CSV table of C-alpha atoms in Angstrom, one decimal:
chain,number,residue,atom,x,y,z
A,1,MET,CA,173.6,106.4,110.8
A,2,MET,CA,174.2,103.2,112.8
A,3,SER,CA,176.9,100.7,111.8
A,4,LYS,CA,174.9,97.8,113.1
A,5,PRO,CA,171.4,97.0,114.6
A,6,PRO,CA,171.0,96.4,118.4
A,7,TYR,CA,171.7,92.9,119.7
A,8,TYR,CA,171.2,91.1,122.9
A,9,ALA,CA,173.5,88.0,123.5
A,10,PRO,CA,174.2,87.5,119.8
A,11,VAL,CA,176.1,84.5,118.6
A,12,THR,CA,178.7,85.1,115.8
A,13,SER,CA,179.3,82.3,113.2
A,14,GLY,CA,181.9,83.4,110.6
A,15,ALA,CA,180.5,86.5,108.9
A,16,TYR,CA,177.0,85.9,110.2
A,17,ILE,CA,175.3,87.1,113.4
A,18,TYR,CA,172.5,85.0,115.0
A,19,SER,CA,170.1,86.5,117.6
A,20,ILE,CA,166.6,86.3,118.9
A,21,ASP,CA,164.5,89.1,117.5
A,22,ARG,CA,161.1,88.4,119.1
A,23,ILE,CA,159.7,86.3,121.8
A,24,GLN,CA,156.0,85.6,122.7
A,25,ILE,CA,155.6,84.3,126.2
A,26,LYS,CA,152.4,82.7,127.4
A,27,PHE,CA,151.7,82.6,131.2
A,28,SER,CA,149.2,81.9,133.9
A,29,ILE,CA,148.3,83.6,137.2
A,30,ASP,CA,146.5,82.1,140.1
A,31,GLU,CA,142.8,82.3,140.5
A,32,SER,CA,142.8,85.0,143.2
A,33,MET,CA,145.1,87.3,141.3
A,34,ARG,CA,143.1,86.7,138.1
A,35,GLN,CA,139.9,87.7,139.8
A,36,TYR,CA,141.5,90.7,141.4
A,37,LEU,CA,142.8,92.0,138.0
A,38,SER,CA,139.4,91.2,136.4
A,39,ASP,CA,137.9,93.7,138.8
A,40,ASN,CA,140.9,96.1,139.1
A,41,ILE,CA,142.9,95.9,135.9
A,42,THR,CA,144.6,99.3,136.6
A,43,ALA,CA,146.4,97.5,139.4
A,44,LEU,CA,148.8,96.3,136.7
A,45,LYS,CA,150.3,99.8,136.8
A,46,SER,CA,151.6,99.1,140.2
A,47,PHE,CA,153.8,96.5,138.6
A,48,ILE,CA,154.6,98.3,135.3
A,49,GLN,CA,154.5,102.1,135.6
A,50,CYS,CA,153.1,104.1,132.7
A,51,LEU,CA,151.5,101.0,131.2
A,52,CYS,CA,148.7,101.8,128.7
A,53,ILE,CA,145.6,99.7,129.1
A,54,SER,CA,142.8,99.4,126.6
A,55,GLU,CA,139.1,99.4,127.1
A,56,GLU,CA,137.6,96.1,128.1
A,57,ASP,CA,136.9,93.7,125.2
A,58,THR,CA,134.4,91.0,126.1
A,59,ARG,CA,134.3,89.2,122.8
A,60,SER,CA,134.7,85.4,123.0
A,61,TYR,CA,138.2,84.0,122.4
A,62,HIS,CA,139.7,87.5,122.7
A,63,TYR,CA,141.9,88.9,125.4
A,64,ARG,CA,140.0,91.2,127.7
A,65,TYR,CA,142.7,93.8,127.8
A,66,SER,CA,145.5,94.9,125.4
A,67,CYS,CA,148.3,96.7,127.1
A,68,TYR,CA,151.5,98.3,125.9
A,69,LYS,CA,154.4,100.4,127.1
A,70,ASN,CA,157.0,102.3,125.0
A,71,TYR,CA,160.5,103.0,126.3
A,72,TYR,CA,162.5,106.1,125.5
A,73,ASP,CA,166.1,107.2,126.0
A,74,GLU,CA,167.2,110.5,127.5
A,75,ASN,CA,166.8,112.2,124.1
A,76,GLY,CA,163.2,111.1,123.7
A,77,ASN,CA,163.9,108.4,121.1
A,78,LYS,CA,161.9,105.2,121.4
A,79,TYR,CA,164.2,102.1,121.8
A,80,ALA,CA,161.9,99.3,122.9
A,81,ASN,CA,158.3,98.4,123.6
A,82,LEU,CA,156.3,95.8,125.5
A,83,GLU,CA,153.0,94.3,124.3
A,84,LEU,CA,150.8,92.6,126.8
A,85,LYS,CA,147.5,90.7,126.4
A,86,MET,CA,145.6,90.0,129.6
A,87,LEU,CA,142.8,87.6,130.7
A,88,GLN,CA,141.3,85.6,127.9
A,89,ASN,CA,137.5,85.7,127.7
A,90,ASN,CA,137.3,82.0,126.9
A,91,THR,CA,136.5,80.4,130.3
A,92,GLU,CA,138.6,77.3,129.6
A,93,TYR,CA,141.8,79.5,129.4
A,94,ASP,CA,140.6,82.4,131.5
A,95,ASP,CA,143.9,82.6,133.4
A,96,CYS,CA,146.1,82.8,130.2
A,97,CYS,CA,148.0,85.9,129.3
A,98,ARG,CA,150.6,86.8,126.6
A,99,LEU,CA,153.7,89.0,126.5
A,100,ILE,CA,155.5,90.0,123.3
A,101,VAL,CA,158.9,91.7,123.3
A,102,ASN,CA,162.0,92.0,121.1
A,103,PRO,CA,165.0,90.8,123.2
A,104,ASN,CA,167.5,92.6,121.0
A,105,LYS,CA,166.0,95.9,122.2
A,106,PHE,CA,164.2,95.0,125.4
A,107,CYS,CA,166.7,92.8,127.2
A,108,THR,CA,169.5,95.3,127.0
A,109,SER,CA,167.6,97.8,129.1
A,110,GLU,CA,167.5,97.7,133.0
A,111,GLU,CA,164.2,99.5,133.0
A,112,CYS,CA,162.6,96.9,130.6
A,113,MET,CA,164.0,93.9,132.5
A,114,SER,CA,162.8,95.4,135.8
A,115,ASP,CA,159.3,95.7,134.4
A,116,PHE,CA,159.5,92.1,133.2
A,117,LYS,CA,160.6,90.8,136.6
A,118,ALA,CA,157.8,92.8,138.3
A,119,LEU,CA,155.2,91.2,135.9
A,120,MET,CA,156.6,87.7,136.5
A,121,SER,CA,156.2,88.2,140.3
A,122,ILE,CA,152.5,87.4,139.9
A,123,VAL,CA,153.0,84.5,137.5
A,124,ASN,CA,152.7,80.8,138.3
A,125,ALA,CA,153.9,79.2,135.1
A,126,TYR,CA,155.1,80.4,131.7
A,127,TYR,CA,156.8,79.3,128.6
A,128,ILE,CA,158.0,80.8,125.2
A,129,GLU,CA,155.1,80.1,122.8
A,130,GLN,CA,157.0,81.4,119.8
A,131,MET,CA,160.3,83.2,119.0
A,132,ASP,CA,162.0,84.6,115.9
A,133,ILE,CA,165.5,83.4,115.2
A,134,ALA,CA,167.3,86.2,113.2
A,135,ILE,CA,170.3,85.7,111.1
A,136,ASP,CA,172.1,88.7,109.7
A,137,ILE,CA,174.1,88.4,106.5
A,138,PRO,CA,176.5,91.2,105.5
A,139,VAL,CA,175.4,91.1,101.8
A,140,LYS,CA,173.1,93.3,99.8
A,141,LYS,CA,169.5,92.0,99.8
A,142,GLU,CA,169.5,91.8,96.0
A,143,HIS,CA,172.1,89.0,96.3
A,144,VAL,CA,170.2,86.8,98.8
A,145,HIS,CA,167.0,84.8,97.9
A,146,LEU,CA,164.7,82.2,99.3
A,147,LEU,CA,163.9,79.1,97.4
A,148,LYS,CA,160.3,78.1,97.4
A,149,ASP,CA,159.3,74.9,99.3
A,150,LYS,CA,155.9,73.6,100.3
A,151,ARG,CA,155.1,76.9,102.0
A,152,ALA,CA,153.5,79.7,100.0
A,153,LYS,CA,156.1,82.2,98.8
A,154,MET,CA,155.2,85.9,98.6
A,155,GLU,CA,157.0,89.2,98.0
A,156,PHE,CA,156.4,92.7,99.0
A,157,TYR,CA,158.2,95.5,96.9
A,158,SER,CA,159.0,98.6,98.9
A,159,SER,CA,161.8,99.3,96.3
A,160,ARG,CA,162.3,97.9,92.8
A,161,ASN,CA,165.3,95.7,93.3
A,162,ASN,CA,165.0,94.6,96.9
A,163,PRO,CA,161.7,92.9,97.7
A,164,THR,CA,160.9,91.5,101.2
A,165,GLU,CA,160.4,87.7,100.7
A,166,TYR,CA,158.1,85.5,102.8
A,167,LEU,CA,157.5,81.8,103.1
A,168,GLY,CA,154.1,81.0,104.8
A,169,ARG,CA,151.0,83.0,104.6
A,170,ASN,CA,150.4,83.8,108.3
A,171,ARG,CA,152.9,86.1,110.1
A,172,ASN,CA,152.4,84.8,113.6
A,173,THR,CA,152.7,81.0,112.9
A,174,ILE,CA,155.5,78.6,113.5
A,175,GLY,CA,157.5,78.1,110.3
A,176,HIS,CA,156.9,81.6,108.9
A,177,VAL,CA,160.0,83.0,107.2
A,178,LYS,CA,160.9,86.6,106.3
A,179,LEU,CA,163.9,87.8,104.3
A,180,TYR,CA,164.5,91.6,104.0
A,181,ASP,CA,166.8,94.5,103.7
A,182,LYS,CA,167.9,95.3,107.2
A,183,GLN,CA,170.3,98.0,106.0
A,184,ALA,CA,167.4,100.0,104.6
A,185,GLU,CA,165.1,99.4,107.5
A,186,CYS,CA,167.6,100.6,110.1
A,187,LYS,CA,169.5,103.1,107.9
A,188,LEU,CA,172.8,101.2,108.5
A,189,SER,CA,176.1,102.3,107.0
A,190,GLY,CA,177.0,98.8,105.9
A,191,GLU,CA,175.2,96.1,103.7
A,192,LEU,CA,173.0,93.8,105.8
A,193,THR,CA,170.2,91.3,104.9
A,194,ARG,CA,168.2,89.7,107.7
A,195,LEU,CA,166.5,86.3,107.7
A,196,GLU,CA,163.9,85.6,110.4
A,197,ILE,CA,162.4,82.2,111.1
A,198,THR,CA,159.5,81.8,113.6
A,199,VAL,CA,160.0,78.7,115.8
A,200,GLY,CA,158.2,77.2,118.8
A,201,ASN,CA,158.8,76.6,122.4
A,202,PRO,CA,162.5,75.9,123.0
A,203,LEU,CA,161.8,73.6,125.9
A,204,GLU,CA,159.7,71.2,123.7
A,205,LYS,CA,161.3,67.8,123.6
A,206,SER,CA,161.8,67.7,119.8
A,207,TRP,CA,162.5,71.4,119.4
A,208,LEU,CA,165.7,71.2,117.4
A,209,ASP,CA,164.4,68.7,115.0
A,210,ALA,CA,161.3,70.9,114.5
A,211,VAL,CA,163.5,73.9,113.8
A,212,ILE,CA,165.6,72.0,111.2
A,213,LYS,CA,162.5,71.1,109.3
A,214,LYS,CA,161.4,74.7,109.1
A,215,LEU,CA,164.8,76.2,108.0
A,216,PRO,CA,164.4,77.5,104.4
A,217,GLU,CA,166.8,77.0,101.5
A,218,LEU,CA,168.7,80.3,101.1
A,219,MET,CA,170.9,81.2,98.2
A,220,ILE,CA,173.7,83.9,98.3
A,221,THR,CA,175.2,85.0,95.0
A,222,VAL,CA,178.9,84.8,94.8
A,223,PRO,CA,180.4,88.2,93.7
A,224,GLU,CA,182.2,86.6,90.7
A,225,SER,CA,180.6,83.7,89.0
A,226,GLN,CA,182.7,80.5,88.9
A,227,GLY,CA,180.6,79.0,86.1
A,228,THR,CA,179.6,75.4,85.6
A,229,SER,CA,180.0,73.2,82.6
A,230,LEU,CA,176.8,72.3,80.8
A,231,SER,CA,178.3,69.0,79.6
A,232,GLY,CA,176.2,67.1,82.1
A,233,ASN,CA,173.2,65.0,81.2
A,234,LEU,CA,171.1,67.9,79.9
A,235,ASN,CA,169.1,68.0,76.6
A,236,ASP,CA,169.3,71.0,74.4
A,237,THR,CA,166.2,72.6,75.8
A,238,GLU,CA,167.5,72.3,79.4
A,239,LYS,CA,170.8,73.8,78.4
A,240,VAL,CA,169.1,76.8,76.8
A,241,LEU,CA,166.9,77.2,80.0
A,242,VAL,CA,170.0,77.2,82.2
A,243,LEU,CA,171.8,79.7,80.0
A,244,LEU,CA,168.8,82.0,80.1
A,245,LEU,CA,168.2,81.7,83.9
A,246,LYS,CA,171.6,81.6,85.5
A,247,ASP,CA,172.3,85.3,85.1
A,248,HIS,CA,168.7,86.5,85.1
A,249,PRO,CA,167.9,89.0,87.9
A,250,ASP,CA,164.7,87.2,88.7
A,251,LYS,CA,166.0,83.7,88.4
A,252,THR,CA,164.9,82.5,91.8
A,253,ASN,CA,161.2,83.3,91.1
A,254,ILE,CA,161.4,81.7,87.7
A,255,TYR,CA,163.2,78.7,89.0
A,256,ASN,CA,160.4,78.3,91.7
A,257,MET,CA,157.9,77.9,88.9
A,258,LEU,CA,159.6,74.7,87.6
A,259,GLY,CA,158.4,71.3,88.5
A,260,TYR,CA,160.1,69.3,91.2
A,261,ARG,CA,162.1,67.0,88.9
A,262,MET,CA,163.2,69.8,86.7
A,263,LYS,CA,164.3,71.9,89.7
A,264,LYS,CA,166.3,69.0,91.1
A,265,LYS,CA,168.0,68.4,87.8
A,266,LEU,CA,168.9,72.0,87.0
A,267,SER,CA,169.5,73.5,90.4
A,268,SER,CA,173.3,73.0,90.4
A,269,TYR,CA,173.6,74.6,87.0
A,270,ILE,CA,171.2,77.6,87.5
A,271,PHE,CA,172.8,78.4,90.8
A,272,ALA,CA,176.4,77.8,89.8
A,273,SER,CA,177.3,81.3,90.8
A,274,ASP,CA,175.4,81.0,94.2
A,275,ASN,CA,176.3,79.5,97.5
A,276,ARG,CA,173.7,77.6,99.5
A,277,PHE,CA,173.6,79.0,103.0
A,278,GLU,CA,174.7,76.5,105.7
A,279,TYR,CA,173.0,77.0,109.1
A,280,ASP,CA,175.1,76.8,112.3
A,281,MET,CA,173.0,74.6,114.6
A,282,ASP,CA,175.4,75.1,117.5
A,283,ALA,CA,174.7,78.9,117.2
A,284,ILE,CA,171.0,78.2,117.3
A,285,GLN,CA,171.4,76.0,120.4
A,286,LYS,CA,173.4,78.8,122.1
A,287,LEU,CA,170.6,81.3,121.4
A,288,LYS,CA,168.1,78.9,122.9
A,289,ASN,CA,170.1,78.5,126.1
A,290,ASN,CA,170.7,82.2,126.4
A,291,ILE,CA,167.1,83.3,126.1
A,292,ILE,CA,165.9,80.6,128.6
A,293,GLU,CA,168.5,81.8,131.2
A,294,THR,CA,167.5,85.4,130.5
A,295,ILE,CA,163.8,85.0,131.3
A,296,LYS,CA,164.1,82.7,134.3
A,297,CYS,CA,162.5,84.4,137.3
A,298,LYS,CA,162.4,83.5,141.0
A,299,GLY,CA,159.0,82.4,142.0
A,300,ALA,CA,157.7,81.5,138.6
A,301,ASN,CA,158.2,78.2,136.8
A,302,ILE,CA,159.3,78.1,133.2
A,303,LYS,CA,158.1,74.8,131.8
A,304,ASP,CA,157.6,72.5,128.8
A,305,TRP,CA,154.4,73.4,127.1
A,306,TYR,CA,153.0,69.9,127.6
A,307,ILE,CA,152.7,70.4,131.3
A,308,ALA,CA,152.8,74.2,132.0
A,309,PHE,CA,149.0,74.7,132.1
A,310,SER,CA,147.8,71.3,132.9
A,311,GLU,CA,149.5,71.5,136.3
A,312,THR,CA,148.2,75.0,136.9
A,313,MET,CA,144.7,74.0,136.0
A,314,ASN,CA,144.9,70.9,138.2
A,315,SER,CA,146.2,72.9,141.2
A,316,SER,CA,143.3,75.3,141.0
A,317,VAL,CA,140.7,72.6,141.1
């Protein structure tokens, strides 16, 4: 049983640990290499040994090849994997490829990083299309909840008391949020709840402002309720509603059903025994800087998404 999950370049903020749990890198290769791989896709194995390559898929708007590699320790236990999509069939983006890895597992391994650098040796330009910011909270999942906002809120129950909570319907989209029991997933010895937020390219000009807009409201229950007086400007019906909800095990979901004005008025009373999570933006900035430095490779340009492919396309004309 592990005491904590694996981390790469984490940033600690008080009791909380910030890390990057997934990155999705989009990249381009020059025309000659693209054509060579189109005719000889198995040549990729000279860059990444033991890479598994799918059969050719010629459907429009699909990647022609899906590739992957699993990494194992000396005891045969899988510790990381690489997912690679090669050569889009859409002719407008025929030189686009995509790589997905988990830095917390991938970037701690010399073998993994050696494969990454080998792949980047044939790349012209690349950027992080998406990444997941992970925040680990040393509290039982049953004491941590998401408040609903404009995003759709969903729950998946793998156990009765600890549902995985989601904001946003589509998993691989910027702004998607997941809150789940990390202790149960990794069979950890200590209590741990993980919050994951999918964000966009960290080199985008207004990246930090975009991240702030996507951060969800997160409530963490205080072990012993401090209580709040109901002597405020509440009518009798509102007071009864607060009394019924504030200690209810499903209060967050019921609260999310209320209208905007009612939620605004009753929030401080219903969540009197809860703390609203405060995000450490300096920690998030450090994560951004760390991952950019980690994936910088000699001979390939990591660029802002506004210009990464326009320059590549222009240079090939």
